[in-house]
mmCIF file of C-alpha atoms and ligand atoms in Angstrom:
data_model
loop_
_atom_site.group_PDB
_atom_site.id
_atom_site.type_symbol
_atom_site.label_atom_id
_atom_site.label_comp_id
_atom_site.label_asym_id
_atom_site.label_seq_id
_atom_site.Cartn_x
_atom_site.Cartn_y
_atom_site.Cartn_z
ATOM 1 C CA UNK A 1 71.677 123.200 38.524
ATOM 2 C CA UNK A 2 71.417 125.904 35.833
ATOM 3 C CA UNK A 3 69.684 124.992 32.579
ATOM 4 C CA UNK A 4 71.936 123.765 29.771
ATOM 5 C CA UNK A 5 70.635 124.115 26.246
ATOM 6 C CA UNK A 6 72.145 121.433 24.014
ATOM 7 C CA UNK A 7 71.587 121.121 20.284
ATOM 8 C CA UNK A 8 73.361 117.858 19.441
ATOM 9 C CA UNK A 9 72.500 114.234 20.110
ATOM 10 C CA UNK A 10 76.105 113.350 20.992
ATOM 11 C CA UNK A 11 76.452 116.044 23.637
ATOM 12 C CA UNK A 12 73.047 115.207 25.138
ATOM 13 C CA UNK A 13 74.062 111.541 25.351
ATOM 14 C CA UNK A 14 77.437 112.418 26.850
ATOM 15 C CA UNK A 15 75.838 114.523 29.589
ATOM 16 C CA UNK A 16 73.250 111.904 30.445
ATOM 17 C CA UNK A 17 75.752 109.004 30.329
ATOM 18 C CA UNK A 18 77.802 110.956 32.853
ATOM 19 C CA UNK A 19 74.749 111.452 35.079
ATOM 20 C CA UNK A 20 73.803 107.768 34.868
ATOM 21 C CA UNK A 21 77.356 106.642 35.644
ATOM 22 C CA UNK A 22 77.125 108.773 38.806
ATOM 23 C CA UNK A 23 74.051 106.694 39.705
ATOM 24 C CA UNK A 24 71.570 109.479 38.899
ATOM 25 C CA UNK A 25 68.122 108.749 37.489
ATOM 26 C CA UNK A 26 66.997 110.662 34.413
ATOM 27 C CA UNK A 27 63.444 111.937 33.948
ATOM 28 C CA UNK A 28 62.448 112.950 30.408
ATOM 29 C CA UNK A 29 59.780 115.345 29.115
ATOM 30 C CA UNK A 30 59.451 115.391 25.298
ATOM 31 C CA UNK A 31 57.787 118.509 23.861
ATOM 32 C CA UNK A 32 57.403 120.484 20.671
ATOM 33 C CA UNK A 33 57.985 123.765 22.505
ATOM 34 C CA UNK A 34 55.819 126.886 22.894
ATOM 35 C CA UNK A 35 55.586 125.691 26.458
ATOM 36 C CA UNK A 36 52.695 126.428 28.810
ATOM 37 C CA UNK A 37 51.642 125.443 32.319
ATOM 38 C CA UNK A 38 50.683 121.971 31.093
ATOM 39 C CA UNK A 39 54.298 121.328 30.089
ATOM 40 C CA UNK A 40 55.492 122.966 33.321
ATOM 41 C CA UNK A 41 53.430 120.448 35.316
ATOM 42 C CA UNK A 42 55.153 117.552 33.500
ATOM 43 C CA UNK A 43 58.562 119.100 34.169
ATOM 44 C CA UNK A 44 57.794 119.664 37.835
ATOM 45 C CA UNK A 45 56.618 116.057 38.165
ATOM 46 C CA UNK A 46 59.854 114.880 36.501
ATOM 47 C CA UNK A 47 61.934 117.086 38.807
ATOM 48 C CA UNK A 48 60.143 115.674 41.845
ATOM 49 C CA UNK A 49 60.718 112.025 40.864
ATOM 50 C CA UNK A 50 64.220 112.053 39.340
ATOM 51 C CA UNK A 51 67.756 113.348 39.913
ATOM 52 C CA UNK A 52 68.225 114.897 36.471
ATOM 53 C CA UNK A 53 65.531 116.208 34.133
ATOM 54 C CA UNK A 54 65.949 116.406 30.399
ATOM 55 C CA UNK A 55 63.290 118.032 28.245
ATOM 56 C CA UNK A 56 63.376 118.152 24.472
ATOM 57 C CA UNK A 57 61.960 120.717 22.092
ATOM 58 C CA UNK A 58 61.615 119.357 18.598
ATOM 59 C CA UNK A 59 58.827 120.147 16.153
ATOM 60 C CA UNK A 60 58.788 116.738 14.561
ATOM 61 C CA UNK A 61 58.025 116.845 10.814
ATOM 62 C CA UNK A 62 57.180 113.134 10.786
ATOM 63 C CA UNK A 63 53.985 113.645 12.761
ATOM 64 C CA UNK A 64 52.566 116.427 10.559
ATOM 65 C CA UNK A 65 50.623 115.695 7.379
ATOM 66 C CA UNK A 66 51.338 117.905 4.380
ATOM 67 C CA UNK A 67 48.344 120.184 4.920
ATOM 68 C CA UNK A 68 49.075 120.623 8.646
ATOM 69 C CA UNK A 69 50.781 123.491 10.456
ATOM 70 C CA UNK A 70 54.430 122.328 10.539
ATOM 71 C CA UNK A 71 55.877 125.490 9.011
ATOM 72 C CA UNK A 72 54.094 127.928 11.257
ATOM 73 C CA UNK A 73 53.861 125.821 14.418
ATOM 74 C CA UNK A 74 54.354 128.428 17.189
ATOM 75 C CA UNK A 75 57.896 128.736 18.572
ATOM 76 C CA UNK A 76 59.513 130.820 21.319
ATOM 77 C CA UNK A 77 62.758 129.290 22.520
ATOM 78 C CA UNK A 78 63.642 132.160 24.835
ATOM 79 C CA UNK A 79 60.388 131.944 26.811
ATOM 80 C CA UNK A 80 60.564 128.127 26.704
ATOM 81 C CA UNK A 81 64.020 128.152 28.278
ATOM 82 C CA UNK A 82 62.783 130.365 31.143
ATOM 83 C CA UNK A 83 59.759 128.140 31.812
ATOM 84 C CA UNK A 84 61.863 124.965 31.601
ATOM 85 C CA UNK A 85 64.463 126.274 34.022
ATOM 86 C CA UNK A 86 61.815 127.492 36.470
ATOM 87 C CA UNK A 87 60.118 124.092 36.285
ATOM 88 C CA UNK A 88 63.240 122.124 37.234
ATOM 89 C CA UNK A 89 64.688 121.083 33.858
ATOM 90 C CA UNK A 90 68.483 120.610 33.861
ATOM 91 C CA UNK A 91 69.096 119.810 30.203
ATOM 92 C CA UNK A 92 67.029 121.209 27.354
ATOM 93 C CA UNK A 93 67.775 119.335 24.157
ATOM 94 C CA UNK A 94 66.854 121.412 21.105
ATOM 95 C CA UNK A 95 68.035 119.552 18.009
ATOM 96 C CA UNK A 96 67.175 120.799 14.532
ATOM 97 C CA UNK A 97 65.696 118.630 11.799
ATOM 98 C CA UNK A 98 69.108 117.953 10.220
ATOM 99 C CA UNK A 99 70.433 116.727 13.576
ATOM 100 C CA UNK A 100 67.463 114.409 14.137
ATOM 101 C CA UNK A 101 66.977 113.181 10.594
ATOM 102 C CA UNK A 102 70.280 113.705 8.765
ATOM 103 C CA UNK A 103 70.064 112.851 5.117
ATOM 104 C CA UNK A 104 66.335 113.397 4.777
ATOM 105 C CA UNK A 105 63.439 111.032 5.305
ATOM 106 C CA UNK A 106 63.903 108.165 7.753
ATOM 107 C CA UNK A 107 63.571 104.661 6.379
ATOM 108 C CA UNK A 108 62.899 103.110 9.764
ATOM 109 C CA UNK A 109 59.647 103.957 11.481
ATOM 110 C CA UNK A 110 57.695 102.627 14.433
ATOM 111 C CA UNK A 111 53.976 102.125 14.109
ATOM 112 C CA UNK A 112 51.596 100.872 16.730
ATOM 113 C CA UNK A 113 48.757 99.207 14.853
ATOM 114 C CA UNK A 114 45.046 99.373 15.699
ATOM 115 C CA UNK A 115 45.230 101.797 18.603
ATOM 116 C CA UNK A 116 46.754 104.368 16.201
ATOM 117 C CA UNK A 117 44.128 104.034 13.521
ATOM 118 C CA UNK A 118 40.970 105.109 15.322
ATOM 119 C CA UNK A 119 39.872 108.558 16.625
ATOM 120 C CA UNK A 120 42.785 110.926 15.957
ATOM 121 C CA UNK A 121 44.258 108.356 13.570
ATOM 122 C CA UNK A 122 41.129 108.378 11.424
ATOM 123 C CA UNK A 123 41.728 112.007 10.406
ATOM 124 C CA UNK A 124 45.507 111.940 10.854
ATOM 125 C CA UNK A 125 46.529 108.531 9.475
ATOM 126 C CA UNK A 126 50.310 109.074 9.633
ATOM 127 C CA UNK A 127 50.383 111.043 12.874
ATOM 128 C CA UNK A 128 50.983 108.360 15.498
ATOM 129 C CA UNK A 129 53.689 106.570 13.503
ATOM 130 C CA UNK A 130 55.483 109.935 13.410
ATOM 131 C CA UNK A 131 55.040 110.337 17.162
ATOM 132 C CA UNK A 132 56.077 106.745 17.966
ATOM 133 C CA UNK A 133 59.159 107.028 15.751
ATOM 134 C CA UNK A 134 60.417 110.290 17.252
ATOM 135 C CA UNK A 135 59.633 109.217 20.814
ATOM 136 C CA UNK A 136 61.562 105.954 20.277
ATOM 137 C CA UNK A 137 64.470 107.973 18.950
ATOM 138 C CA UNK A 138 64.315 110.434 21.849
ATOM 139 C CA UNK A 139 64.147 107.534 24.348
ATOM 140 C CA UNK A 140 67.272 106.104 22.702
ATOM 141 C CA UNK A 141 69.014 109.462 23.075
ATOM 142 C CA UNK A 142 67.900 110.215 26.633
ATOM 143 C CA UNK A 143 67.858 106.707 28.167
ATOM 144 C CA UNK A 144 65.402 107.913 30.811
ATOM 145 C CA UNK A 145 64.135 105.941 33.796
ATOM 146 C CA UNK A 146 60.816 107.756 33.504
ATOM 147 C CA UNK A 147 59.098 109.754 30.765
ATOM 148 C CA UNK A 148 56.209 112.169 31.259
ATOM 149 C CA UNK A 149 53.285 112.758 28.901
ATOM 150 C CA UNK A 150 50.156 114.853 29.341
ATOM 151 C CA UNK A 151 46.776 113.136 29.423
ATOM 152 C CA UNK A 152 45.397 115.785 27.086
ATOM 153 C CA UNK A 153 46.781 113.740 24.199
ATOM 154 C CA UNK A 154 45.224 110.648 25.706
ATOM 155 C CA UNK A 155 45.480 108.536 22.575
ATOM 156 C CA UNK A 156 49.135 109.496 22.213
ATOM 157 C CA UNK A 157 49.715 108.339 25.789
ATOM 158 C CA UNK A 158 47.969 105.027 25.040
ATOM 159 C CA UNK A 159 50.066 104.565 21.882
ATOM 160 C CA UNK A 160 53.310 105.259 23.768
ATOM 161 C CA UNK A 161 52.354 102.910 26.618
ATOM 162 C CA UNK A 162 51.592 100.152 24.133
ATOM 163 C CA UNK A 163 54.817 100.762 22.207
ATOM 164 C CA UNK A 164 56.898 100.654 25.385
ATOM 165 C CA UNK A 165 55.210 97.403 26.442
ATOM 166 C CA UNK A 166 55.434 95.762 23.000
ATOM 167 C CA UNK A 167 59.100 96.678 22.457
ATOM 168 C CA UNK A 168 60.181 96.205 26.119
ATOM 169 C CA UNK A 169 61.618 99.713 26.223
ATOM 170 C CA UNK A 170 63.059 100.153 29.725
ATOM 171 C CA UNK A 171 61.225 103.332 30.710
ATOM 172 C CA UNK A 172 58.311 104.002 33.024
ATOM 173 C CA UNK A 173 55.672 106.062 31.198
ATOM 174 C CA UNK A 174 53.901 108.519 33.478
ATOM 175 C CA UNK A 175 50.657 110.193 32.412
ATOM 176 C CA UNK A 176 50.004 113.569 34.042
ATOM 177 C CA UNK A 177 46.595 115.247 34.482
ATOM 178 C CA UNK A 178 45.355 117.851 32.006
ATOM 179 C CA UNK A 179 46.048 121.447 33.033
ATOM 180 C CA UNK A 180 43.171 123.782 32.191
ATOM 181 C CA UNK A 181 42.549 127.486 31.820
ATOM 182 C CA UNK A 182 40.134 128.974 34.371
ATOM 183 C CA UNK A 183 37.175 128.504 32.033
ATOM 184 C CA UNK A 184 37.996 124.814 31.529
ATOM 185 C CA UNK A 185 39.779 124.926 28.161
ATOM 186 C CA UNK A 186 42.606 122.366 28.135
ATOM 187 C CA UNK A 187 45.970 124.102 27.699
ATOM 188 C CA UNK A 188 47.533 123.577 24.278
ATOM 189 C CA UNK A 189 50.156 125.368 22.223
ATOM 190 C CA UNK A 190 47.593 125.489 19.396
ATOM 191 C CA UNK A 191 45.162 127.551 21.509
ATOM 192 C CA UNK A 192 47.279 130.502 20.355
ATOM 193 C CA UNK A 193 45.624 130.151 16.921
ATOM 194 C CA UNK A 194 42.137 130.941 18.324
ATOM 195 C CA UNK A 195 40.688 134.395 17.711
ATOM 196 C CA UNK A 196 38.781 135.956 20.658
ATOM 197 C CA UNK A 197 35.377 134.631 19.549
ATOM 198 C CA UNK A 198 36.682 131.126 18.955
ATOM 199 C CA UNK A 199 38.542 131.277 22.275
ATOM 200 C CA UNK A 200 35.261 132.128 24.025
ATOM 201 C CA UNK A 201 33.516 129.202 22.287
ATOM 202 C CA UNK A 202 36.247 126.590 22.863
ATOM 203 C CA UNK A 203 35.458 125.677 26.524
ATOM 204 C CA UNK A 204 32.274 123.996 25.234
ATOM 205 C CA UNK A 205 34.471 120.915 24.754
ATOM 206 C CA UNK A 206 35.021 120.646 28.502
ATOM 207 C CA UNK A 207 31.358 121.381 29.225
ATOM 208 C CA UNK A 208 30.299 118.624 26.825
ATOM 209 C CA UNK A 209 32.642 116.188 28.547
ATOM 210 C CA UNK A 210 31.203 117.304 31.888
ATOM 211 C CA UNK A 211 27.693 116.608 30.609
ATOM 212 C CA UNK A 212 28.839 113.118 29.560
ATOM 213 C CA UNK A 213 30.254 112.529 33.040
ATOM 214 C CA UNK A 214 26.995 113.749 34.607
ATOM 215 C CA UNK A 215 25.045 111.261 32.468
ATOM 216 C CA UNK A 216 27.339 108.492 33.734
ATOM 217 C CA UNK A 217 26.846 109.699 37.321
ATOM 218 C CA UNK A 218 23.124 109.329 36.730
ATOM 219 C CA UNK A 219 23.636 105.709 35.727
ATOM 220 C CA UNK A 220 24.172 105.817 31.947
ATOM 221 C CA UNK A 221 26.395 102.944 30.785
ATOM 222 C CA UNK A 222 25.395 102.870 27.129
ATOM 223 C CA UNK A 223 28.222 104.606 25.210
ATOM 224 C CA UNK A 224 25.818 105.665 22.463
ATOM 225 C CA UNK A 225 23.661 107.530 24.981
ATOM 226 C CA UNK A 226 26.663 109.230 26.584
ATOM 227 C CA UNK A 227 28.027 110.287 23.190
ATOM 228 C CA UNK A 228 24.588 111.669 22.273
ATOM 229 C CA UNK A 229 24.655 113.922 25.355
ATOM 230 C CA UNK A 230 28.133 115.244 24.494
ATOM 231 C CA UNK A 231 27.259 115.763 20.833
ATOM 232 C CA UNK A 232 24.145 117.706 21.772
ATOM 233 C CA UNK A 233 26.259 120.160 23.762
ATOM 234 C CA UNK A 234 28.744 120.746 20.958
ATOM 235 C CA UNK A 235 25.985 121.281 18.399
ATOM 236 C CA UNK A 236 24.771 124.270 20.440
ATOM 237 C CA UNK A 237 28.015 126.113 19.650
ATOM 238 C CA UNK A 238 28.117 127.236 15.981
ATOM 239 C CA UNK A 239 31.846 128.070 15.975
ATOM 240 C CA UNK A 240 32.743 124.533 17.000
ATOM 241 C CA UNK A 241 32.581 121.777 14.406
ATOM 242 C CA UNK A 242 32.583 118.341 16.017
ATOM 243 C CA UNK A 243 34.925 115.728 14.580
ATOM 244 C CA UNK A 244 34.139 112.960 17.072
ATOM 245 C CA UNK A 245 32.830 112.380 20.561
ATOM 246 C CA UNK A 246 33.565 108.978 22.043
ATOM 247 C CA UNK A 247 33.064 106.967 25.222
ATOM 248 C CA UNK A 248 35.757 104.290 25.282
ATOM 249 C CA UNK A 249 37.656 101.781 27.354
ATOM 250 C CA UNK A 250 40.650 103.713 28.758
ATOM 251 C CA UNK A 251 43.239 101.039 27.867
ATOM 252 C CA UNK A 252 42.152 99.907 24.388
ATOM 253 C CA UNK A 253 40.293 103.084 23.317
ATOM 254 C CA UNK A 254 37.624 100.810 21.855
ATOM 255 C CA UNK A 255 33.941 101.489 22.328
ATOM 256 C CA UNK A 256 32.556 98.726 24.556
ATOM 257 C CA UNK A 257 28.948 97.495 24.499
ATOM 258 C CA UNK A 258 28.525 98.817 28.026
ATOM 259 C CA UNK A 259 30.751 101.292 29.854
ATOM 260 C CA UNK A 260 32.439 99.654 32.829
ATOM 261 C CA UNK A 261 35.736 99.943 34.736
ATOM 262 C CA UNK A 262 38.203 102.653 33.642
ATOM 263 C CA UNK A 263 36.678 104.625 30.793
ATOM 264 C CA UNK A 264 37.509 107.814 28.923
ATOM 265 C CA UNK A 265 35.251 110.349 27.274
ATOM 266 C CA UNK A 266 37.020 112.010 24.350
ATOM 267 C CA UNK A 267 36.183 114.877 22.019
ATOM 268 C CA UNK A 268 37.851 116.409 18.973
ATOM 269 C CA UNK A 269 36.547 119.467 17.168
ATOM 270 C CA UNK A 270 37.638 122.086 14.684
ATOM 271 C CA UNK A 271 37.433 125.553 16.197
ATOM 272 C CA UNK A 272 38.443 127.923 13.412
ATOM 273 C CA UNK A 273 41.977 127.022 12.422
ATOM 274 C CA UNK A 274 42.981 124.625 15.200
ATOM 275 C CA UNK A 275 41.592 121.186 15.785
ATOM 276 C CA UNK A 276 41.175 120.889 19.554
ATOM 277 C CA UNK A 277 41.035 117.691 21.585
ATOM 278 C CA UNK A 278 40.033 117.067 25.178
ATOM 279 C CA UNK A 279 39.064 114.152 27.404
ATOM 280 C CA UNK A 280 38.070 113.162 30.925
ATOM 281 C CA UNK A 281 38.243 109.858 32.758
ATOM 282 C CA UNK A 282 35.813 107.998 35.011
ATOM 283 C CA UNK A 283 35.646 104.703 36.832
ATOM 284 C CA UNK A 284 32.360 102.847 36.544
ATOM 285 C CA UNK A 285 31.871 100.127 39.122
ATOM 286 C CA UNK A 286 29.559 97.407 37.846
ATOM 287 C CA UNK A 287 26.401 97.064 39.932
ATOM 288 C CA UNK A 288 25.613 93.473 40.854
HETATM 289 O O1 PAF B 301 52.979 115.740 22.527
HETATM 290 C C1 PAF B 301 53.878 116.275 21.848
HETATM 291 O O2 PAF B 301 54.248 117.437 22.051
HETATM 292 C C2 PAF B 301 54.553 115.463 20.746
HETATM 293 O O3 PAF B 301 53.664 114.619 20.108
HETATM 294 C C3 PAF B 301 55.786 114.682 21.245
HETATM 295 C C4 PAF B 301 55.416 113.640 22.266
HETATM 296 C C5 PAF B 301 56.805 115.653 21.837
HETATM 297 C C6 PAF B 301 56.452 113.964 20.065
HETATM 298 O O4 PAF B 301 56.860 114.853 19.085
#
């Protein structure tokens, strides 16, 4: 099927209603555009699991604070359409702000308490309510059987999972592994803001996470000790200013007394203009 680019909610709904009434299952990949291989991997996963794939490109004002990069968030619809088509997308929904939020600010928002307030939420207090609100709206437009999110935004994935569970939204949320550049830097549209020196420094985030994992492999289960190892790595790199390093329970994102079961190591740092985030997972089996 050739890619259809649709700009209205009504037409998107009409196309997907038609698909569903033919018994087809819809996979959905929400994005803010400036697509890279990380997005392509979500689209390919959706194409493999579903009969019809819808992706959206919408730079959602609700999830940007005033001082953030909404106005100059990178955009390239032409290249995005090529990547989406090559990755198996059938319908690319590209609504503008007036289409999504006619009449100005929305009065109805969705917020997922607690899990939204720590880590990213501590520096970006309105961010996850903006994400949860637009994702709810996009789910209502797309009516997907499955929706695909990258693990790079691990807290976002946790927020969406919790929202879907709390509100009984009938969609299966699928988290897909982080796609990395050859030197380990997690792919992100905001990497385009890095100058060459900052770009060379940025993979220290992945190396710090690797050092945290190595500490765990050597038996560390104290989150404070694991965080100390990661922090030490970041401090070696003057162009990278650490915001937080954390060793948390993968479901609640809380720091436990001892690391056990499914855990996540997470890092956020300012590298010049962009704030970069990265994370890795591990399973720690308790020793008896
Ligand atoms: O991860 C993103 O690109 C955005 O937060 C999302 C999920 C498309 C909502 O605007």
